[in-house]
Short mmCIF file of C-alpha atoms and ligand atoms in Angstrom, two decimals:
data_model
loop_
_atom_site.label_atom_id
_atom_site.label_comp_id
_atom_site.label_asym_id
_atom_site.label_seq_id
_atom_site.Cartn_x
_atom_site.Cartn_y
_atom_site.Cartn_z
CA UNK A 1177 7.21 -53.02 47.07
CA UNK A 1178 6.41 -56.04 49.19
CA UNK A 1179 8.86 -56.13 52.07
CA UNK A 1180 9.73 -59.72 52.77
CA UNK A 1181 13.42 -59.91 53.45
CA UNK A 1182 15.98 -62.40 54.63
CA UNK A 1183 18.98 -60.63 56.18
CA UNK A 1184 22.19 -62.61 56.56
CA UNK A 1185 24.55 -61.35 59.24
CA UNK A 1186 28.02 -62.33 58.11
CA UNK A 1187 29.61 -61.21 61.41
CA UNK A 1188 27.33 -63.62 63.27
CA UNK A 1189 28.33 -66.40 60.88
CA UNK A 1190 32.00 -65.69 61.53
CA UNK A 1191 31.34 -65.55 65.25
CA UNK A 1192 29.77 -69.00 65.15
CA UNK A 1193 32.59 -70.32 62.99
CA UNK A 1194 35.06 -69.08 65.59
CA UNK A 1195 33.02 -70.85 68.26
CA UNK A 1196 33.69 -74.10 66.40
CA UNK A 1197 37.39 -73.26 66.38
CA UNK A 1198 37.30 -72.61 70.13
CA UNK A 1199 35.47 -75.83 70.85
CA UNK A 1200 37.57 -77.98 68.51
CA UNK A 1201 40.94 -76.23 68.34
CA UNK A 1202 42.86 -79.27 67.13
CA UNK A 1203 40.53 -80.38 64.35
CA UNK A 1204 40.07 -79.22 60.81
CA UNK A 1205 36.66 -77.74 60.10
CA UNK A 1206 34.48 -79.02 57.31
CA UNK A 1207 31.73 -76.39 57.15
CA UNK A 1208 28.49 -78.00 56.00
CA UNK A 1209 26.93 -75.78 53.34
CA UNK A 1210 24.50 -78.26 51.78
CA UNK A 1211 20.98 -77.19 50.87
CA UNK A 1212 22.11 -73.70 49.90
CA UNK A 1213 23.90 -73.26 53.22
CA UNK A 1214 20.85 -74.41 55.18
CA UNK A 1215 18.73 -71.92 53.24
CA UNK A 1216 21.00 -68.96 53.98
CA UNK A 1217 22.36 -68.59 50.45
CA UNK A 1218 25.60 -70.31 49.68
CA UNK A 1219 27.13 -67.33 47.90
CA UNK A 1220 26.89 -64.97 50.86
CA UNK A 1221 27.85 -67.59 53.41
CA UNK A 1222 31.00 -68.80 51.67
CA UNK A 1223 32.51 -65.36 51.82
CA UNK A 1224 32.08 -65.29 55.60
CA UNK A 1225 33.37 -68.86 55.94
CA UNK A 1226 36.51 -68.34 53.92
CA UNK A 1227 38.68 -69.39 56.89
CA UNK A 1228 37.20 -72.89 56.86
CA UNK A 1229 39.43 -75.85 56.01
CA UNK A 1230 36.83 -77.47 53.76
CA UNK A 1231 33.18 -77.52 52.75
CA UNK A 1232 30.66 -80.36 52.87
CA UNK A 1233 27.79 -80.67 50.38
CA UNK A 1234 25.19 -83.28 49.51
CA UNK A 1235 25.76 -83.59 45.77
CA UNK A 1236 27.90 -82.71 42.78
CA UNK A 1237 25.71 -79.77 41.72
CA UNK A 1238 26.23 -78.08 45.08
CA UNK A 1239 29.99 -78.63 44.83
CA UNK A 1240 30.15 -77.19 41.31
CA UNK A 1241 28.37 -74.07 42.50
CA UNK A 1242 31.10 -73.52 45.10
CA UNK A 1243 33.83 -74.01 42.52
CA UNK A 1244 32.08 -71.61 40.12
CA UNK A 1245 32.17 -68.99 42.85
CA UNK A 1246 35.94 -69.38 42.90
CA UNK A 1247 36.53 -71.23 46.18
CA UNK A 1248 39.39 -73.72 46.11
CA UNK A 1249 39.11 -75.40 49.53
CA UNK A 1250 38.55 -79.16 49.60
CA UNK A 1251 34.89 -80.12 49.19
CA UNK A 1252 33.45 -83.39 50.49
CA UNK A 1253 30.48 -84.97 48.75
CA UNK A 1254 28.83 -86.45 51.83
CA UNK A 1255 26.73 -88.94 49.89
CA UNK A 1256 29.48 -89.59 47.36
CA UNK A 1257 28.72 -89.79 43.66
CA UNK A 1258 25.43 -91.12 42.34
CA UNK A 1259 26.78 -92.52 39.04
CA UNK A 1260 30.19 -93.23 37.55
CA UNK A 1261 30.02 -90.39 35.01
CA UNK A 1262 30.23 -87.93 37.91
CA UNK A 1263 33.85 -89.02 38.40
CA UNK A 1264 34.87 -86.75 35.51
CA UNK A 1265 33.72 -83.70 37.47
CA UNK A 1266 35.16 -85.07 40.70
CA UNK A 1267 38.60 -85.14 39.10
CA UNK A 1268 38.25 -81.88 37.15
CA UNK A 1269 37.02 -79.95 40.18
CA UNK A 1270 39.08 -81.75 42.82
CA UNK A 1271 36.22 -83.05 44.95
CA UNK A 1272 36.46 -85.60 47.74
CA UNK A 1273 34.01 -88.51 47.78
CA UNK A 1274 32.43 -90.46 50.53
CA UNK A 1275 31.98 -94.14 49.72
CA UNK A 1276 29.06 -95.86 51.38
CA UNK A 1277 28.44 -98.80 49.04
CA UNK A 1278 30.62 -101.19 47.08
CA UNK A 1279 29.84 -99.80 43.66
CA UNK A 1280 31.19 -96.38 44.67
CA UNK A 1281 34.40 -98.11 45.75
CA UNK A 1282 34.72 -99.73 42.31
CA UNK A 1283 34.08 -96.40 40.53
CA UNK A 1284 36.76 -94.75 42.59
CA UNK A 1285 39.29 -97.51 41.99
CA UNK A 1286 38.69 -97.13 38.23
CA UNK A 1287 39.93 -93.55 38.57
CA UNK A 1288 42.49 -94.07 41.29
CA UNK A 1289 45.46 -92.65 39.43
CA UNK A 1290 43.95 -89.26 38.72
CA UNK A 1291 42.23 -89.11 42.12
CA UNK A 1292 45.31 -89.95 44.15
CA UNK A 1293 47.57 -87.75 42.04
CA UNK A 1294 45.43 -84.79 43.16
CA UNK A 1295 45.98 -85.70 46.83
CA UNK A 1296 42.25 -86.22 47.44
CA UNK A 1297 41.06 -88.20 50.45
CA UNK A 1298 38.33 -90.84 50.40
CA UNK A 1299 35.80 -90.68 53.20
CA UNK A 1300 34.62 -94.16 54.15
CA UNK A 1301 31.29 -94.21 55.88
CA UNK A 1302 30.56 -96.53 58.76
CA UNK A 1303 26.97 -97.57 59.39
CA UNK A 1304 27.07 -98.17 63.10
CA UNK A 1305 23.43 -97.91 63.97
CA UNK A 1306 21.80 -95.07 62.09
CA UNK A 1307 21.07 -97.45 59.22
CA UNK A 1308 21.02 -94.77 56.59
CA UNK A 1309 24.33 -94.88 54.71
CA UNK A 1310 27.53 -96.82 55.13
CA UNK A 1311 29.29 -100.15 55.50
CA UNK A 1312 28.62 -102.34 58.50
CA UNK A 1313 31.39 -102.91 61.04
CA UNK A 1314 31.88 -106.38 59.60
CA UNK A 1315 32.50 -105.01 56.08
CA UNK A 1316 34.26 -101.72 56.50
CA UNK A 1317 37.67 -102.96 57.59
CA UNK A 1318 38.08 -104.88 54.32
CA UNK A 1319 36.91 -101.86 52.32
CA UNK A 1320 39.44 -99.60 54.02
CA UNK A 1321 42.23 -102.11 53.61
CA UNK A 1322 41.44 -102.46 49.92
CA UNK A 1323 41.37 -98.68 49.41
CA UNK A 1324 44.64 -98.27 51.27
CA UNK A 1325 46.21 -101.00 49.13
CA UNK A 1326 45.09 -99.06 46.04
CA UNK A 1327 46.95 -96.02 47.32
CA UNK A 1328 44.02 -94.00 48.73
CA UNK A 1329 44.19 -91.85 51.84
CA UNK A 1330 41.10 -92.74 53.89
CA UNK A 1331 39.02 -90.84 56.43
CA UNK A 1332 36.85 -93.04 58.61
CA UNK A 1333 33.51 -91.25 59.02
CA UNK A 1334 30.24 -91.81 60.86
CA UNK A 1335 27.15 -89.85 61.81
CA UNK A 1336 25.31 -89.94 65.13
CA UNK A 1337 21.62 -90.77 65.10
CA UNK A 1338 21.05 -89.17 68.52
CA UNK A 1339 23.85 -86.70 69.18
CA UNK A 1340 21.26 -84.18 70.38
CA UNK A 1341 20.04 -86.36 73.27
CA UNK A 1342 21.18 -89.03 75.72
CA UNK A 1343 20.40 -92.31 74.04
CA UNK A 1344 21.81 -95.83 74.48
CA UNK A 1345 22.70 -95.99 70.77
CA UNK A 1346 25.30 -93.26 71.24
CA UNK A 1347 27.56 -95.53 73.29
CA UNK A 1348 27.19 -98.34 70.79
CA UNK A 1349 28.02 -96.03 67.89
CA UNK A 1350 31.09 -94.67 69.67
CA UNK A 1351 32.30 -98.12 70.64
CA UNK A 1352 32.00 -99.48 67.09
CA UNK A 1353 33.65 -96.40 65.62
CA UNK A 1354 36.63 -96.68 67.97
CA UNK A 1355 36.89 -100.39 67.28
CA UNK A 1356 37.14 -99.78 63.51
CA UNK A 1357 39.47 -96.85 64.02
CA UNK A 1358 41.83 -99.03 65.99
CA UNK A 1359 41.64 -101.93 63.54
CA UNK A 1360 42.50 -99.59 60.65
CA UNK A 1361 45.11 -97.46 62.43
CA UNK A 1362 46.64 -95.22 61.43
CA UNK A 1363 43.60 -93.56 59.86
CA UNK A 1364 42.13 -90.07 59.76
CA UNK A 1365 38.68 -89.88 61.31
CA UNK A 1366 35.59 -87.72 61.68
CA UNK A 1367 32.34 -88.19 63.58
CA UNK A 1368 31.10 -84.88 64.99
CA UNK A 1369 28.21 -82.77 63.73
CA UNK A 1370 27.21 -79.65 65.71
CA UNK A 1371 25.57 -81.48 68.60
CA UNK A 1372 28.51 -83.89 68.95
CA UNK A 1373 31.02 -81.02 68.81
CA UNK A 1374 29.43 -79.76 72.04
CA UNK A 1375 28.72 -83.11 73.57
CA UNK A 1376 31.82 -85.17 72.79
CA UNK A 1377 34.99 -83.05 72.92
CA UNK A 1378 36.99 -86.27 73.17
CA UNK A 1379 35.70 -87.38 69.75
CA UNK A 1380 36.63 -84.36 67.64
CA UNK A 1381 39.51 -86.23 65.93
CA UNK A 1382 40.86 -84.93 62.60
CA UNK A 1383 37.77 -83.26 61.11
CA UNK A 1384 34.62 -81.83 62.69
CA UNK A 1385 31.57 -81.20 60.50
CA UNK A 1386 29.49 -78.34 61.91
CA UNK A 1387 26.26 -77.40 60.16
CA UNK A 1388 23.40 -75.89 62.11
CA UNK A 1389 25.59 -74.22 64.76
CA UNK A 1390 27.31 -72.13 62.08
CA UNK A 1391 23.96 -70.61 61.20
CA UNK A 1392 23.11 -69.79 64.80
CA UNK A 1393 20.39 -72.34 65.43
CA UNK A 1394 20.49 -75.02 68.08
CA UNK A 1395 20.95 -78.74 67.45
CA UNK A 1396 19.46 -79.47 70.89
CA UNK A 1397 15.78 -79.36 71.81
CA UNK A 1398 16.59 -78.31 75.39
CA UNK A 1399 19.30 -75.68 74.78
CA UNK A 1400 18.91 -72.45 72.87
CA UNK A 1401 21.61 -70.50 71.05
CA UNK A 1402 22.25 -68.28 74.06
CA UNK A 1403 23.06 -71.36 76.16
CA UNK A 1404 25.45 -72.42 73.39
CA UNK A 1405 26.97 -68.96 72.86
CA UNK A 1406 25.94 -68.73 69.21
CA UNK A 1407 24.45 -65.82 67.27
CA UNK A 1408 21.45 -65.96 64.93
CA UNK A 1409 22.69 -65.47 61.37
CA UNK A 1410 19.35 -65.05 59.63
CA UNK A 1411 16.73 -62.41 60.34
CA UNK A 1412 13.53 -63.04 58.43
CA UNK A 1413 11.41 -59.92 58.35
CA UNK A 1414 8.33 -58.35 56.79
CA UNK A 1415 6.10 -55.32 57.30
CA UNK A 1416 2.62 -54.49 58.49
CA UNK A 1417 0.47 -53.75 55.44
CA UNK A 1418 -3.00 -53.35 57.00
CA UNK A 1419 -4.63 -52.63 60.35
CA UNK A 1420 -8.04 -53.81 61.55
CA UNK A 1421 -9.94 -52.96 64.72
CA UNK A 1422 -12.21 -55.89 65.57
CA UNK A 1423 -14.88 -56.45 68.21
CA UNK A 1424 -15.09 -59.23 70.76
CA UNK A 1425 -16.26 -62.42 69.00
CA UNK A 1426 -15.10 -61.40 65.52
CA UNK A 1427 -12.85 -63.89 63.71
CA UNK A 1428 -9.63 -63.56 61.73
CA UNK A 1429 -8.45 -65.46 58.66
CA UNK A 1430 -9.31 -68.72 56.86
CA UNK A 1431 -11.41 -71.15 58.81
CA UNK A 1432 -12.23 -68.43 61.34
CA UNK A 1433 -10.13 -70.36 63.83
CA UNK A 1434 -9.40 -67.33 65.95
CA UNK A 1435 -12.10 -65.26 67.65
CA UNK A 1436 -11.20 -62.14 69.62
CA UNK A 1437 -11.95 -62.38 73.34
CA UNK A 1438 -11.99 -58.60 73.65
CA UNK A 1439 -11.89 -55.62 71.27
CA UNK A 1440 -8.57 -56.06 69.48
CA UNK A 1441 -6.20 -54.35 67.09
CA UNK A 1442 -5.10 -56.79 64.41
CA UNK A 1443 -2.22 -56.13 62.01
CA UNK A 1444 -1.75 -57.95 58.71
CA UNK A 1445 1.87 -58.81 57.91
CA UNK A 1446 3.11 -59.40 54.36
CA UNK A 1447 4.45 -62.89 54.91
CA UNK A 1448 2.98 -66.36 54.51
CA UNK A 1449 3.65 -69.99 53.76
CA UNK A 1450 4.46 -68.99 50.16
CA UNK A 1451 7.58 -67.40 51.61
CA UNK A 1452 8.41 -70.37 53.81
CA UNK A 1453 6.73 -69.29 57.03
CA UNK A 1454 5.05 -72.41 58.49
CA UNK A 1455 1.28 -72.69 58.45
CA UNK A 1456 1.19 -75.56 60.96
CA UNK A 1457 0.75 -73.85 64.36
CA UNK A 1458 0.28 -76.43 67.04
CA UNK A 1459 1.00 -74.13 69.98
CA UNK A 1460 0.77 -70.41 70.45
CA UNK A 1461 3.21 -68.71 68.11
CA UNK A 1462 4.81 -65.27 68.15
CA UNK A 1463 6.68 -62.74 66.04
CA UNK A 1464 8.85 -59.92 67.39
CA UNK A 1465 8.40 -56.19 67.02
CA UNK A 1466 11.15 -54.12 68.62
CA UNK A 1467 12.23 -57.08 70.74
CA UNK A 1468 8.73 -57.59 72.05
CA UNK A 1469 6.88 -60.85 71.36
CA UNK A 1470 3.52 -60.43 69.61
CA UNK A 1471 1.04 -63.32 69.16
CA UNK A 1472 0.20 -64.68 65.73
CA UNK A 1473 -3.58 -65.10 65.40
CA UNK A 1474 -5.64 -67.20 63.01
CA UNK A 1475 -4.25 -69.26 60.15
CA UNK A 1476 -1.21 -68.20 58.20
CA UNK A 1477 -2.18 -67.68 54.52
CA UNK A 1478 0.02 -67.93 51.45
CA UNK A 1479 1.09 -64.28 51.40
CA UNK A 1480 -0.11 -62.85 54.69
CA UNK A 1481 -0.66 -63.50 58.34
CA UNK A 1482 -2.30 -61.69 61.25
CA UNK A 1483 -0.85 -60.61 64.58
CA UNK A 1484 -2.49 -59.10 67.63
CA UNK A 1485 -1.03 -55.64 68.32
CA UNK A 1486 -3.65 -54.54 70.85
CA UNK A 1487 -1.00 -53.90 73.50
CA UNK A 1488 1.72 -52.24 71.47
CA UNK A 1489 2.37 -49.31 69.22
CA UNK A 1490 2.59 -50.38 65.60
CA UNK A 1491 1.51 -48.86 62.32
CA UNK A 1492 1.60 -49.43 58.60
CA UNK A 1493 5.19 -50.15 57.62
CA UNK A 1494 6.29 -51.33 61.07
CA UNK A 1495 8.90 -54.05 60.70
CA UNK A 1496 8.03 -57.48 61.99
CA UNK A 1497 10.68 -60.12 62.78
CA UNK A 1498 9.41 -63.58 61.89
CA UNK A 1499 12.61 -65.08 63.23
CA UNK A 1500 16.03 -63.79 64.11
CA UNK A 1501 17.81 -62.63 67.27
CA UNK A 1502 14.58 -61.65 69.07
CA UNK A 1503 12.39 -64.54 68.05
CA UNK A 1504 14.58 -67.60 67.63
CA UNK A 1505 13.90 -69.82 64.64
CA UNK A 1506 14.08 -72.79 67.01
CA UNK A 1507 11.18 -71.37 69.02
CA UNK A 1508 9.11 -70.79 65.87
CA UNK A 1509 9.92 -74.38 64.92
CA UNK A 1510 8.85 -75.76 68.31
CA UNK A 1511 5.58 -73.84 68.12
CA UNK A 1512 4.96 -75.46 64.74
CA UNK A 1513 6.01 -79.02 65.50
CA UNK A 1514 9.29 -79.00 63.59
CA UNK A 1515 12.97 -78.08 63.95
CA UNK A 1516 14.91 -74.95 63.03
CA UNK A 1517 16.79 -76.84 60.32
CA UNK A 1518 13.59 -77.40 58.37
CA UNK A 1519 12.30 -73.84 58.58
CA UNK A 1520 15.66 -72.46 57.43
CA UNK A 1521 16.02 -74.88 54.52
CA UNK A 1522 12.53 -74.58 53.19
CA UNK A 1523 12.37 -70.80 52.81
CA UNK A 1524 11.18 -70.03 49.32
CA UNK A 1525 13.12 -67.73 47.03
CA UNK A 1526 10.36 -65.13 47.18
CA UNK A 1527 11.84 -63.06 50.04
CA UNK A 1528 14.65 -60.72 48.99
CA UNK A 1529 18.04 -61.55 50.41
CA UNK A 1530 20.41 -59.02 51.87
CA UNK A 1531 23.81 -59.52 53.41
CA UNK A 1532 24.76 -57.26 56.29
C1 PLP B 2071 24.46 -82.27 57.60
C2 PLP B 2071 25.56 -83.07 58.14
C3 PLP B 2071 26.34 -82.59 59.19
C4 PLP B 2071 26.00 -81.34 59.96
O1 PLP B 2071 25.00 -81.61 60.89
P1 PLP B 2071 24.47 -80.46 61.89
O2 PLP B 2071 23.54 -81.17 62.79
O3 PLP B 2071 23.77 -79.46 61.03
O4 PLP B 2071 25.67 -79.91 62.54
C5 PLP B 2071 27.46 -83.32 59.56
N1 PLP B 2071 27.77 -84.47 58.93
C6 PLP B 2071 27.03 -84.98 57.93
C7 PLP B 2071 27.42 -86.26 57.29
C8 PLP B 2071 25.90 -84.30 57.52
O5 PLP B 2071 25.14 -84.81 56.53
#
């Protein structure tokens, strides 16, 4: 059988969750499990995250999946509902909505009795510079006052555009957020994703919303998970299925982009872009075998790729770590011109999944 496997380490997930608790001891934790728990498999991850105060997802379908699995924690729909008919499910399944445009506010007010009777909060999104979702500073105070007058409990929420770096917009976003928070006081509030949890301890407020850090990948380009004291949750692995001895000058793979500079031992690994391993390859890329880094050579194909094992002992069936504790997904991402988030989320469902 083809050995392409995604291992999920639930102890590592719990370790990272406890890191959030350590960093933000006075805030409730909304664990972000959108996009199938960042590609990790929502079913396995929820079990490890059972101590969380709430979950955050991108849409109703993702919330319903969590309810079907039997979890009763609050769930926030971080983009709110997409049409009024979704309110039926919101009420039935006790889901909390974000509102980021006026129509969502009207839909919610139509159902205010049922919604408020369930003790659900409304998250009101401020657009303070990211210009993706939310009400402008000039609009949001009226929206919050209206919702409060209709009996809703509001959470003021925003999202940083540059929490992972030093950027002048950060100060502007913080200033506007605090200004609205003060104008609407008393109000619950939430503005920290993973990067901001590390960077802005003074802004943790009532709810923090960690995503990537839970899964043991870094939100920062210049800090890895060891710097952040996190553990890799996913190990993506495959096996060597063929060995080739090639001569100097011989090429490997499509496009013959790689030519051996000396006699080389090449191993073919049963993994490719059809599994979610990136084909891009802008810089030299590596896999790990027994904690040792081994170069990837030539183009990655749909089901296979080649590595240069000239300097190590490896044979048919040797396990190869595409990413995991010994070859960080963030490093694979950097070598391929993307970020860990993307590689994790875009894994295909071809690899088997195992929880450990
Ligand atoms: C995805 C998301 C998060 C989590 O972001 P990370 O960078 O993965 O920690 C937090 N808040 C909102 C609104 C999100 O959409």
